[in-house]
Coordinates of C-alpha atoms in Angstrom, one line a residue:
M1 CA 31.9 11.2 -2.1
S2 CA 30.5 14.1 0.8
N3 CA 30.4 16.6 -1.5
S4 CA 29.3 15.3 -5.0
S5 CA 26.3 15.9 -6.7
H6 CA 26.0 11.9 -5.5
S7 CA 25.3 12.3 -2.1
D8 CA 23.5 15.9 -2.2
P9 CA 19.4 15.8 -1.4
V10 CA 18.7 18.6 -2.6
R11 CA 20.7 17.5 -6.6
W12 CA 18.6 14.0 -5.9
R13 CA 15.7 15.8 -5.6
R14 CA 16.2 17.4 -9.2
D15 CA 16.0 13.9 -11.0
F16 CA 12.1 13.3 -10.5
P17 CA 9.8 16.3 -12.4
L18 CA 7.5 14.8 -10.8
L19 CA 7.3 16.6 -7.0
S20 CA 7.5 20.1 -8.3
Q21 CA 3.5 20.4 -9.4
R22 CA 1.2 22.1 -6.9
V23 CA -1.9 20.1 -5.5
H24 CA -4.9 21.5 -4.4
G25 CA -2.6 24.7 -5.1
Q26 CA -0.1 23.6 -2.5
P27 CA 3.6 22.1 -3.3
L28 CA 3.4 18.7 -3.5
I29 CA 4.7 16.7 -0.2
Y30 CA 4.5 13.0 -1.7
L31 CA 5.3 10.9 1.7
D32 CA 3.3 7.6 0.1
N33 CA 6.4 6.8 -0.5
A34 CA 5.4 2.9 0.8
A35 CA 2.8 2.7 -1.9
T36 CA 5.0 4.0 -5.0
T37 CA 7.8 5.5 -5.5
Q38 CA 8.4 8.7 -7.2
K39 CA 10.5 8.4 -11.5
P40 CA 13.9 10.0 -11.7
R41 CA 14.1 11.3 -15.3
V42 CA 16.6 9.1 -17.0
V43 CA 13.4 6.5 -16.9
I44 CA 10.6 8.2 -17.8
D45 CA 13.4 8.6 -20.9
A46 CA 14.7 5.4 -21.4
I47 CA 10.7 3.9 -22.0
S48 CA 10.3 7.5 -24.6
R49 CA 13.4 6.1 -25.4
F50 CA 12.6 2.3 -26.2
Y51 CA 9.4 3.7 -27.9
K52 CA 10.0 6.0 -29.8
T53 CA 13.7 3.6 -30.8
A54 CA 13.8 0.1 -30.3
N55 CA 10.0 -0.5 -30.3
A56 CA 9.3 -4.1 -31.2
N57 CA 8.2 -7.6 -29.6
V58 CA 11.5 -10.1 -28.0
H59 CA 12.8 -13.3 -28.9
R60 CA 11.0 -14.3 -31.8
G61 CA 12.0 -11.4 -34.6
S62 CA 13.5 -12.3 -36.9
H63 CA 14.5 -8.2 -37.4
A64 CA 16.3 -5.9 -36.1
L65 CA 13.9 -3.9 -34.9
S66 CA 13.1 -7.1 -32.2
A67 CA 17.1 -8.3 -32.1
Q68 CA 17.5 -4.4 -30.2
A69 CA 14.6 -4.9 -28.2
T70 CA 16.0 -9.1 -27.5
T71 CA 19.3 -7.2 -26.1
A72 CA 17.7 -4.7 -24.1
F73 CA 15.1 -6.4 -22.1
E74 CA 17.9 -9.0 -22.1
D75 CA 20.3 -6.2 -20.7
A76 CA 18.0 -5.2 -18.3
R77 CA 17.6 -8.8 -16.6
S78 CA 21.9 -8.8 -16.3
T79 CA 22.3 -5.3 -14.5
L80 CA 18.7 -6.4 -12.0
A81 CA 21.1 -10.1 -11.7
H82 CA 24.6 -8.3 -10.9
W83 CA 23.3 -5.6 -8.8
L84 CA 21.7 -8.5 -6.4
G85 CA 24.2 -10.0 -6.4
V86 CA 23.1 -13.2 -8.6
S87 CA 26.1 -14.4 -11.8
D88 CA 23.4 -16.3 -13.1
P89 CA 20.3 -13.8 -14.6
A90 CA 18.2 -17.1 -15.7
C91 CA 17.2 -18.1 -11.9
L92 CA 15.9 -14.1 -11.9
I93 CA 11.8 -14.0 -13.6
W94 CA 10.4 -11.1 -14.6
T95 CA 6.6 -10.9 -13.0
R96 CA 4.1 -8.1 -13.2
G97 CA 5.5 -7.1 -9.1
T98 CA 6.3 -8.8 -5.5
T99 CA 2.4 -10.0 -5.6
E100 CA 2.1 -12.5 -8.9
A101 CA 5.9 -13.1 -7.9
I102 CA 4.2 -14.9 -4.1
N103 CA 1.9 -16.1 -6.5
L104 CA 3.9 -17.9 -9.6
V105 CA 5.6 -19.6 -6.8
A106 CA 2.6 -20.7 -4.2
Q107 CA 0.6 -22.3 -7.2
S108 CA 4.0 -23.5 -9.5
W109 CA 6.2 -24.4 -6.0
G110 CA 3.8 -25.4 -4.0
R111 CA 1.1 -26.7 -5.4
S112 CA 3.7 -29.7 -7.1
R113 CA 5.3 -29.9 -3.5
L114 CA 3.7 -29.9 -0.8
R115 CA 1.2 -32.0 0.9
A116 CA -2.7 -31.6 3.1
G117 CA -0.6 -31.8 6.6
D118 CA 1.7 -30.2 5.5
L119 CA 2.8 -27.2 7.7
I120 CA 3.6 -23.1 6.2
L121 CA 4.6 -20.5 8.3
L122 CA 3.3 -16.9 8.1
M123 CA 4.2 -13.5 9.8
Q124 CA 1.9 -11.7 11.7
S125 CA 3.0 -8.4 9.8
A126 CA 2.6 -9.7 6.5
H127 CA 1.8 -7.7 3.0
H128 CA -2.1 -9.5 2.6
A129 CA -0.1 -10.6 -1.0
N130 CA 2.4 -12.8 1.3
I131 CA -1.0 -14.9 3.4
V132 CA -3.8 -14.8 1.1
P133 CA -2.0 -16.8 -1.9
W134 CA -0.8 -19.5 1.1
Q135 CA -3.9 -19.9 1.9
M136 CA -5.8 -20.9 -1.2
L137 CA -2.7 -23.0 -1.5
A138 CA -3.2 -24.5 2.0
E139 CA -6.8 -24.9 1.5
A140 CA -6.3 -26.4 -1.9
A141 CA -3.7 -29.2 -0.2
G142 CA -4.9 -29.6 3.3
A143 CA -2.2 -28.0 4.4
R144 CA -2.5 -25.4 7.4
I145 CA -1.5 -22.7 9.0
E146 CA 0.7 -20.8 11.2
V147 CA 1.4 -17.6 12.4
I148 CA 5.0 -16.3 13.2
P149 CA 3.4 -13.8 16.4
L150 CA 5.6 -10.6 16.8
Q151 CA 6.6 -9.0 20.6
P152 CA 4.2 -6.3 22.5
D153 CA 7.9 -3.5 20.5
G154 CA 7.1 -4.6 17.2
D155 CA 10.0 -6.7 16.5
L156 CA 9.8 -10.5 15.5
D157 CA 9.4 -12.7 18.2
L158 CA 12.3 -15.3 17.6
D159 CA 11.9 -17.4 20.4
A160 CA 8.3 -18.2 19.5
Y161 CA 9.9 -19.1 15.5
R162 CA 12.2 -21.5 16.6
L163 CA 9.5 -23.5 18.5
L164 CA 7.6 -22.8 15.5
L165 CA 10.3 -24.7 13.7
Q166 CA 10.6 -27.3 15.6
K167 CA 6.8 -28.3 13.7
Q168 CA 9.6 -29.5 10.7
P169 CA 7.1 -26.2 8.2
K170 CA 8.0 -27.0 4.8
L171 CA 7.5 -23.8 3.6
I172 CA 8.5 -19.8 6.1
A173 CA 7.3 -16.6 4.1
L174 CA 9.1 -13.6 4.8
S175 CA 8.6 -9.8 5.2
H176 CA 12.5 -8.0 4.8
V177 CA 11.0 -4.7 6.0
S178 CA 6.9 -4.8 7.7
N179 CA 5.3 -2.4 5.1
A180 CA 3.2 -1.3 7.5
L181 CA 5.0 -0.5 10.3
G182 CA 8.7 -0.5 8.8
T183 CA 10.5 -2.6 10.9
R184 CA 13.5 -5.1 9.4
Y185 CA 13.5 -7.9 10.3
P186 CA 16.4 -10.3 10.5
I187 CA 16.2 -12.1 7.7
E188 CA 19.7 -13.9 7.3
Q189 CA 19.3 -15.1 11.4
L190 CA 14.7 -15.9 9.9
C191 CA 16.7 -17.5 6.7
R192 CA 19.1 -19.7 7.7
L193 CA 17.8 -21.2 11.4
G194 CA 15.0 -22.1 8.6
R195 CA 17.0 -23.7 6.2
E196 CA 18.5 -25.6 9.6
A197 CA 15.1 -26.9 10.0
G198 CA 15.1 -28.4 6.5
A199 CA 12.0 -25.4 5.9
T200 CA 12.2 -23.4 2.3
T201 CA 12.2 -19.6 2.4
L202 CA 10.5 -17.0 0.8
V203 CA 11.2 -13.1 1.3
D204 CA 8.7 -10.0 0.4
G205 CA 11.6 -7.4 -0.6
A206 CA 9.3 -4.6 -1.8
Q207 CA 9.9 -2.4 0.9
A208 CA 14.6 -3.4 1.2
L209 CA 14.8 -2.6 -1.7
P210 CA 14.2 1.5 -1.8
H211 CA 15.6 1.5 1.0
F212 CA 19.4 -0.5 0.8
D213 CA 21.3 -2.6 -1.6
V214 CA 20.6 -5.8 -0.5
N215 CA 23.0 -9.1 -2.2
L216 CA 21.1 -12.6 -2.8
S217 CA 24.2 -14.9 -2.8
R218 CA 24.4 -13.6 1.2
L219 CA 21.1 -13.5 2.2
G220 CA 20.0 -17.4 2.4
C221 CA 16.9 -17.7 1.6
D222 CA 15.1 -19.4 -1.4
F223 CA 13.7 -16.7 -3.2
Y224 CA 13.3 -13.3 -3.2
A225 CA 10.2 -11.1 -4.5
F226 CA 10.3 -7.7 -5.2
S227 CA 8.4 -4.5 -6.8
G228 CA 10.4 -2.0 -9.8
H229 CA 7.4 0.8 -8.7
K230 CA 8.7 0.9 -5.0
L231 CA 12.1 0.5 -6.8
F232 CA 12.0 3.6 -8.5
G233 CA 10.7 1.9 -11.8
P234 CA 7.8 1.9 -13.9
S235 CA 4.9 -0.2 -12.5
G236 CA 3.2 -3.2 -13.9
I237 CA 6.9 -4.2 -13.3
G238 CA 9.4 -6.8 -10.5
A239 CA 10.8 -10.0 -10.0
L240 CA 10.9 -12.9 -9.0
W241 CA 14.3 -14.7 -7.9
G242 CA 15.1 -18.5 -7.1
R243 CA 17.9 -20.9 -6.7
R244 CA 18.4 -22.7 -10.0
E245 CA 17.7 -25.7 -8.2
L246 CA 13.9 -25.0 -7.3
L247 CA 13.5 -23.0 -10.3
E248 CA 14.0 -25.7 -12.9
D249 CA 11.9 -28.2 -10.6
M250 CA 8.7 -25.7 -11.1
P251 CA 6.1 -26.6 -13.9
P252 CA 5.2 -23.6 -15.5
W253 CA 2.2 -21.9 -13.7
Q254 CA 1.4 -20.0 -17.1
G255 CA 1.1 -21.9 -21.2
G256 CA 1.1 -20.3 -23.9
G257 CA 3.7 -18.0 -26.1
E258 CA 7.8 -18.0 -24.9
M259 CA 8.1 -20.6 -22.4
I260 CA 7.4 -23.6 -24.5
H261 CA 10.2 -25.6 -26.6
E262 CA 8.4 -27.5 -29.4
V263 CA 4.1 -27.5 -29.7
S264 CA 2.0 -30.7 -30.3
F265 CA -1.9 -31.4 -30.8
S266 CA -0.2 -34.4 -28.8
G267 CA 2.4 -32.9 -26.0
T268 CA 3.7 -29.6 -25.6
S269 CA 7.6 -29.1 -24.3
Y270 CA 8.9 -26.4 -22.3
A271 CA 11.5 -23.4 -22.8
D272 CA 14.6 -24.0 -20.4
L273 CA 14.9 -20.8 -17.7
P274 CA 13.4 -18.2 -17.7
F275 CA 11.7 -18.6 -20.2
C276 CA 9.2 -21.7 -19.4
L277 CA 8.3 -19.7 -16.6
E278 CA 7.7 -16.6 -18.2
A279 CA 4.5 -17.1 -20.4
G280 CA 3.5 -14.4 -23.2
T281 CA 4.7 -11.2 -24.2
P282 CA 6.6 -9.1 -21.5
N283 CA 6.8 -5.6 -20.2
I284 CA 9.7 -5.4 -22.1
E285 CA 9.6 -1.0 -21.9
G286 CA 8.6 -2.2 -17.3
A287 CA 13.0 -3.8 -17.2
I288 CA 14.3 -1.6 -19.6
G289 CA 13.1 0.7 -16.7
L290 CA 13.3 -0.5 -14.3
A291 CA 17.2 -1.1 -15.4
A292 CA 17.0 2.2 -16.0
A293 CA 16.2 3.4 -11.7
I294 CA 18.6 0.0 -10.5
E295 CA 21.6 1.9 -12.7
Y296 CA 20.2 5.2 -11.4
L297 CA 20.4 4.0 -7.7
Q298 CA 24.3 2.4 -9.2
Q299 CA 25.2 5.6 -9.3
Q300 CA 24.5 7.0 -6.3
D301 CA 25.9 6.6 -3.1
R302 CA 23.2 4.7 -0.9
T303 CA 24.8 4.8 2.0
A304 CA 24.4 8.6 2.2
M305 CA 20.7 8.3 0.8
E306 CA 19.7 5.1 3.5
R307 CA 21.7 8.3 5.6
H308 CA 19.0 11.2 4.9
E309 CA 16.2 8.9 4.5
Q310 CA 17.2 7.6 8.7
T311 CA 17.9 11.9 10.1
L312 CA 14.0 12.0 8.5
L313 CA 12.7 9.8 9.6
Q314 CA 13.5 11.1 13.2
H315 CA 13.4 15.1 12.7
A316 CA 9.6 13.6 12.1
R317 CA 9.3 12.0 15.3
D318 CA 11.5 15.0 17.1
C319 CA 8.1 17.2 15.4
C320 CA 5.4 15.8 15.9
S321 CA 6.8 13.5 19.0
Q322 CA 5.7 16.8 20.2
L323 CA 1.7 17.0 18.9
K324 CA -1.4 15.4 21.4
G325 CA -2.8 13.0 21.2
F326 CA 0.5 11.6 18.5
R327 CA 1.3 8.1 19.0
E328 CA 3.4 6.0 17.1
L329 CA 2.7 2.6 16.2
P330 CA 5.6 0.0 17.5
F331 CA 8.1 -0.6 14.9
G332 CA 11.3 -2.7 16.9
S333 CA 14.5 -2.8 17.6
D334 CA 16.1 -1.2 13.9
R335 CA 13.1 0.5 10.8
V336 CA 13.1 1.9 7.3
S337 CA 12.1 6.1 6.7
L338 CA 8.5 4.7 7.4
L339 CA 6.7 6.3 10.4
S340 CA 2.9 4.4 10.8
F341 CA 0.9 6.8 13.5
E342 CA -3.0 7.8 15.0
L343 CA -3.5 10.7 15.9
E344 CA -6.1 10.2 19.2
G345 CA -10.0 11.5 18.4
F346 CA -9.1 11.5 14.5
H347 CA -10.3 8.6 12.0
Q348 CA -7.3 7.8 9.5
Q349 CA -9.0 9.1 6.6
D350 CA -10.1 11.9 8.6
V351 CA -6.0 12.9 9.1
A352 CA -5.7 11.9 5.4
H353 CA -8.4 14.0 3.0
W354 CA -7.4 17.0 5.9
L355 CA -3.6 16.7 4.9
D356 CA -4.4 16.3 1.1
R357 CA -6.2 20.0 1.2
H358 CA -3.1 21.0 2.3
G359 CA -0.4 19.2 -0.4
I360 CA 0.6 16.3 1.4
A361 CA 0.2 12.5 0.8
V362 CA 0.1 9.3 3.0
R363 CA -1.4 6.5 3.1
A364 CA -3.9 5.8 6.2
G365 CA -5.6 2.5 6.6
H366 CA -5.1 -0.9 7.7
H367 CA -2.2 -1.2 4.1
C368 CA -3.1 -4.5 3.6
A369 CA -2.1 -5.7 6.1
M370 CA -5.8 -6.1 8.9
P371 CA -4.1 -9.1 10.6
L372 CA -1.5 -7.4 12.2
M373 CA -3.7 -4.1 12.7
Q374 CA -6.9 -7.0 14.4
S375 CA -3.8 -7.4 16.5
L376 CA -2.7 -4.1 17.5
G377 CA -6.4 -3.4 17.9
L378 CA -7.2 -0.3 15.3
P379 CA -8.6 -0.7 12.3
G380 CA -5.5 1.1 10.9
S381 CA -3.0 3.6 10.9
L382 CA -0.7 6.7 9.5
R383 CA 2.0 6.0 7.3
A384 CA 3.8 9.0 6.6
S385 CA 7.0 7.5 4.4
F386 CA 9.9 8.6 3.8
A387 CA 12.1 8.5 0.9
F388 CA 16.3 10.0 -0.4
Y389 CA 13.8 13.7 -2.4
N390 CA 12.6 14.0 0.8
R391 CA 13.4 17.4 2.6
L392 CA 13.3 18.0 5.8
D393 CA 11.2 21.0 6.2
E394 CA 7.8 18.5 5.5
A395 CA 8.5 16.9 7.7
E396 CA 8.2 19.8 9.6
Q397 CA 5.0 21.0 7.9
L398 CA 3.7 17.5 8.0
A399 CA 3.6 17.9 11.4
S400 CA 2.4 21.8 11.6
C401 CA -0.1 20.6 9.9
L402 CA -1.2 17.9 11.6
D403 CA -1.0 20.7 15.3
R404 CA -3.0 22.8 13.1
L405 CA -6.0 19.8 12.8
I406 CA -5.8 19.2 16.8
Q407 CA -6.1 23.2 17.3
S408 CA -9.3 23.7 14.7
Q409 CA -10.9 20.9 16.3
N410 CA -9.9 21.8 19.5
T411 CA -11.0 25.4 20.2
S412 CA -13.2 26.3 22.8
A413 CA -15.2 28.1 19.7
N414 CA -15.4 25.4 17.9
V415 CA -16.8 23.1 21.5
A416 CA -19.1 26.0 22.1
F417 CA -20.8 25.5 18.5
I418 CA -21.1 22.0 18.8
E419 CA -22.9 22.1 21.9
Q420 CA -24.5 25.1 21.8
N421 CA -25.9 25.1 17.7
S422 CA -29.0 22.7 16.6
S423 CA -28.7 20.2 14.2
Q424 CA -30.4 21.7 11.7
K425 CA -28.1 25.0 12.3
R426 CA -25.2 22.9 11.8
L427 CA -26.6 21.0 7.8
E428 CA -26.7 25.3 7.1
A429 CA -23.5 25.7 8.3
V430 CA -22.7 23.2 5.6
Y431 CA -24.6 25.1 2.2
S432 CA -23.8 28.2 3.9
A433 CA -19.7 27.9 3.3
T434 CA -18.3 29.9 0.2
D435 CA -15.1 27.9 -0.1
W436 CA -13.7 23.8 0.2
S437 CA -12.0 25.1 3.7
T438 CA -15.1 27.0 6.0
R439 CA -17.3 23.5 4.7
Y440 CA -14.5 20.9 5.4
Q441 CA -14.6 22.4 8.7
A442 CA -18.0 22.6 8.9
L443 CA -18.8 19.5 8.0
M444 CA -16.8 17.6 10.6
Q445 CA -17.9 20.2 13.2
L446 CA -21.8 17.6 11.4
G447 CA -19.5 14.3 12.0
Q448 CA -18.9 15.0 15.6
S449 CA -22.5 15.8 16.7
L450 CA -24.2 12.9 14.6
P451 CA -25.6 10.8 17.1
G452 CA -24.3 6.7 17.1
L453 CA -25.3 3.8 16.7
P454 CA -25.8 1.6 19.5
D455 CA -23.7 -1.2 19.3
A456 CA -26.6 -3.5 18.9
F457 CA -26.7 -2.3 15.1
K458 CA -23.3 -2.1 15.0
Q459 CA -23.4 -5.7 13.3
D460 CA -21.9 -7.4 9.5
C461 CA -25.2 -7.5 9.1
Y462 CA -25.6 -3.8 8.3
R463 CA -22.0 -3.1 7.6
L464 CA -21.4 -1.9 4.1
H465 CA -19.0 -2.9 2.5
G466 CA -16.4 -1.1 -0.5
C467 CA -15.8 1.9 2.3
E468 CA -12.5 2.7 3.1
S469 CA -13.3 3.2 7.0
R470 CA -16.5 1.2 9.0
V471 CA -19.9 2.2 8.6
W472 CA -22.9 0.6 8.8
L473 CA -26.1 1.8 7.9
V474 CA -30.1 0.7 9.3
P475 CA -32.6 0.6 6.8
A476 CA -36.3 1.3 7.8
L477 CA -40.0 2.8 7.7
D478 CA -41.8 4.3 10.0
D479 CA -45.0 3.3 10.5
T480 CA -46.6 6.3 7.8
G481 CA -44.6 3.9 5.6
R482 CA -41.6 6.8 5.7
L483 CA -38.0 6.3 5.6
A484 CA -35.7 6.1 9.5
C485 CA -32.7 5.2 8.4
Q486 CA -30.2 5.0 10.8
A487 CA -26.8 5.2 9.8
D488 CA -22.6 5.6 11.5
A489 CA -19.2 5.8 10.8
D490 CA -15.9 5.4 11.9
A491 CA -14.2 8.5 9.3
R492 CA -15.6 11.8 10.5
I493 CA -16.0 12.9 7.0
L494 CA -18.0 9.5 6.3
R495 CA -20.6 10.2 9.5
A496 CA -20.8 14.1 8.3
L497 CA -21.7 12.5 4.7
L498 CA -24.7 10.3 6.5
A499 CA -25.6 13.3 8.2
L500 CA -26.5 15.8 5.0
L501 CA -27.9 12.5 3.1
L502 CA -30.0 11.1 6.8
N503 CA -31.7 14.7 6.8
H504 CA -32.2 14.7 2.9
I505 CA -34.5 11.0 3.1
N506 CA -35.8 10.0 6.2
G507 CA -39.8 11.9 5.8
L508 CA -39.5 10.4 1.9
T509 CA -41.7 7.6 0.4
P510 CA -39.3 5.6 -1.2
A511 CA -40.9 6.1 -4.3
E512 CA -39.7 9.4 -3.7
L513 CA -36.5 8.5 -2.5
L514 CA -36.2 6.2 -5.9
S515 CA -37.4 10.2 -7.7
T516 CA -34.2 11.7 -5.8
D517 CA -30.4 12.3 -7.5
L518 CA -29.2 11.8 -4.3
G519 CA -26.0 12.9 -6.1
A520 CA -26.8 16.0 -7.7
V521 CA -27.3 16.1 -3.7
L522 CA -23.1 16.1 -2.7
D523 CA -22.4 17.7 -6.5
Q524 CA -24.3 20.9 -4.8
L525 CA -22.3 21.4 -2.3
D526 CA -19.4 20.0 -4.1
I527 CA -17.8 17.9 -2.2
R528 CA -17.3 14.6 -4.6
R529 CA -14.6 16.2 -6.2
H530 CA -13.0 16.9 -2.8
L531 CA -12.5 13.1 -2.0
S532 CA -10.0 10.6 -2.8
P533 CA -11.8 7.6 -5.3
S534 CA -11.3 5.1 -2.6
K535 CA -13.9 7.4 -0.3
G536 CA -16.6 8.9 -3.3
N537 CA -16.5 5.0 -4.2
G538 CA -17.4 4.3 -0.6
V539 CA -20.1 7.3 -0.9
M540 CA -21.8 5.4 -3.6
A541 CA -22.3 2.5 -2.0
I542 CA -24.0 4.3 1.1
I543 CA -26.4 6.1 -1.9
R544 CA -26.6 2.5 -3.8
A545 CA -28.1 0.4 -0.8
I546 CA -29.8 4.3 0.2
E547 CA -31.9 2.6 -3.1
A548 CA -31.8 -0.7 -3.0
F549 CA -34.4 -0.4 0.4
A550 CA -36.1 2.2 -1.5
R551 CA -36.3 -1.0 -4.2
D552 CA -37.5 -3.8 -2.3
P553 CA -38.9 -2.0 1.8
R554 CA -39.6 -5.9 2.5
S555 CA -35.4 -7.5 1.4

C-alpha cells in the first residue's frame, strides 16, 4: 500500500478542508490535535446528508424517515463495535464523550458497588475527567483514593503499582495515553495485574484511538471510554464500552424517554442494553458522523499514518532541541506524536500567543492535568500535538518561530531598551506602535519591566481566578484616598496589560475610576481583539476586581 493514496500524507491533508485556511494572514499550522482533531470531508458530508435526507428521531417513530434514521444510527454503533473488536454492539453506550462516559460509570456502577473504606487507584498523569468523578464518588461513598506514581522518566512506576494492588483496590482508573505527556502506557499489563488483584478497571482511551487501532477483546479492561472529536469525528459524541455482565448490573444513571420499558405512577421498568443507559434523544448526527470518521480511517493505511506521525514528532524534536532554553517534559519509553515542552525564560501563555500570531496553533497550560504539573513543579507546559495530516515543514516552522521569539527577547538592543528607558517611555512605545507586531514587542518589553510583587503578596487571597495564568492584584488606597494598587502575573503579556491598567488607575479616586471605561483603554490599543477568549476573560476578571474594590474599598 505504500504507493497508494491510502498511505499518502499529501492526499490525507487534502481530505481536511479546514487546513487550507489562513489565520492572522498566515497559513494555518494546526498542532493542537490532542485537544480536538480536524474533520475529513466525508464526515462533514455525512452529517449534512443526514440533515438533508433522513432527519428524524430514532426508535420511536412509525414512519419511513424515522426508520431510515434508526437504521443509520444503529449501523453507526455496529461500525464502531466492529472497529474496536467488540462482538456485541449493545455493550457500546453512546455518550457525549469520554467525560460523560467516565461519569456514567462512576454514578451508576460506582454508587451501587463502592462502600466506605474501598480503595480507588488513580494515575498521577490522569486527565481531570478521570480524577474528579472519582473524587466526587469517594466523598459520597466514603471510599479512599491513592495515586499510582510515575517514574522520573515519565513511565508509570510498575513496582509502586504492584504494591498498591496488594491493598485490594475495588476500582483502577487508567489512561491509555497521557494527554499531557503523550506517554503510551502498557495498558494490557496494567489491566491484567488489576484483574488478578480482583479490581475493576476503567481505561480513558481518548488520546489512544486517534493514533493506533485498539482491539477491546484483547485489552483486558472492564470499561473503555473515548471521544469522537479527538477521533476526526464530531463534537458532543463518544462512547463507553463495558463488559455485558457489568453493564447489565448498572442501574440507569439518567431517567426519561428511550430508556424505559414501561412507565406508570406506581413504578417503572427499564429497557434492555444499550437503551437503559441512553436516556433522551441521542446525538444521532454525531453518531453517524463518528461512524463516517471510522470508515475513513479503515480505508487508510493506519500503520503508515502512525509511522508518519512518529516521523513528524522526531523531526520536531530534532529541530527544537537546538533552541536555547528548550526542554522536553519527561515522556517515558513509548509515546504518541505529542511534544510537551517549556521554553526557559518564557511563560507558556506568552509563547502560545506569539505562535498564534504566526498562524501556529498549540496548546498552553496545565492540559487538564494539574496534579501532574504540580508533581513536575510546573504551572503548565506548551504542547504541540501532531496528526497524520501535518507536514514536516510545519515542524520546522514551529522551531523557526520559537527561535525568532528567543532572538527577539535576547538581543543586546532589547536588553539596552529595558535597562535604559523609563517606564513612561516603555508605555509610550506601546501607544505609539502602528501595527500589532510592533505593539506586541513593546507589550512584552513592558511586561518584562513591571516590578514583581514580593512573595508575601503572592497569596491566594490576592489571586484572581478565571485567568489562564496566575494573576495577583493587591488593591489599596494611599493616604489621600486615591488608588495605589499593585499587581503581578506569570505571563508577560498579562503583566504588560496590568502595567497599562495600573498606570491608568493609580492616582484616581474610587469614584473617578468607576466613571472610567477600563475596557475602552485596551480597545484604544486594539489589544482585546488579539487575545484568546480565555485570556480576554482573564483581563475582564482583572477589570471586575479593580472595579469591585473601587465600589467598596473597605472590603
